[in-house]
Amino acid sequence: MILAAEGERDARIARAEGEAKAILLAKEAEADGIRLLREAGADTAVLELKKYEALIQMSNGRASKIIVPTDAVNTAKSNVMFSEITGIGDTTKSAPEEKKAEKPDPCCD
């Protein structure tokens, strides 16, 4: 019984260490990406695109309310207008039409 408990404890510790390392690696990769953007001298268009990508990621969550800074709202508006004008990236699909069930006519059937 003691060996099983020690094994379970060691497994939990190993899982926690693995999760911590995964989080650390993800944050290091994010920091490297930011550093590379700075070194490349990214212009405002690239930074606006990154804001838009972040906005998309925020909207994929389960939150019912998202507080968005005004500049991000303006960015989203301009991107939506650009997409609508050019037709590029239009992923909106129309809802299928509802089929109305025909009621049988009791006098003629």
Coordinates of C-alpha atoms in Angstrom, one line a residue, residues 15 18 20-21 36 57-59 83 108:
R15 CA 3.1 15.4 -14.3
G18 CA 6.1 18.3 -17.1
A20 CA 5.4 23.5 -15.6
K21 CA 8.1 22.8 -18.2
L36 CA 12.2 38.6 -33.4
Q57 CA -7.9 33.8 -30.0
M58 CA -9.8 35.7 -27.3
S59 CA -13.1 35.1 -29.0
S83 CA -13.1 41.8 -45.9
C108 CA -59.0 16.3 -50.4

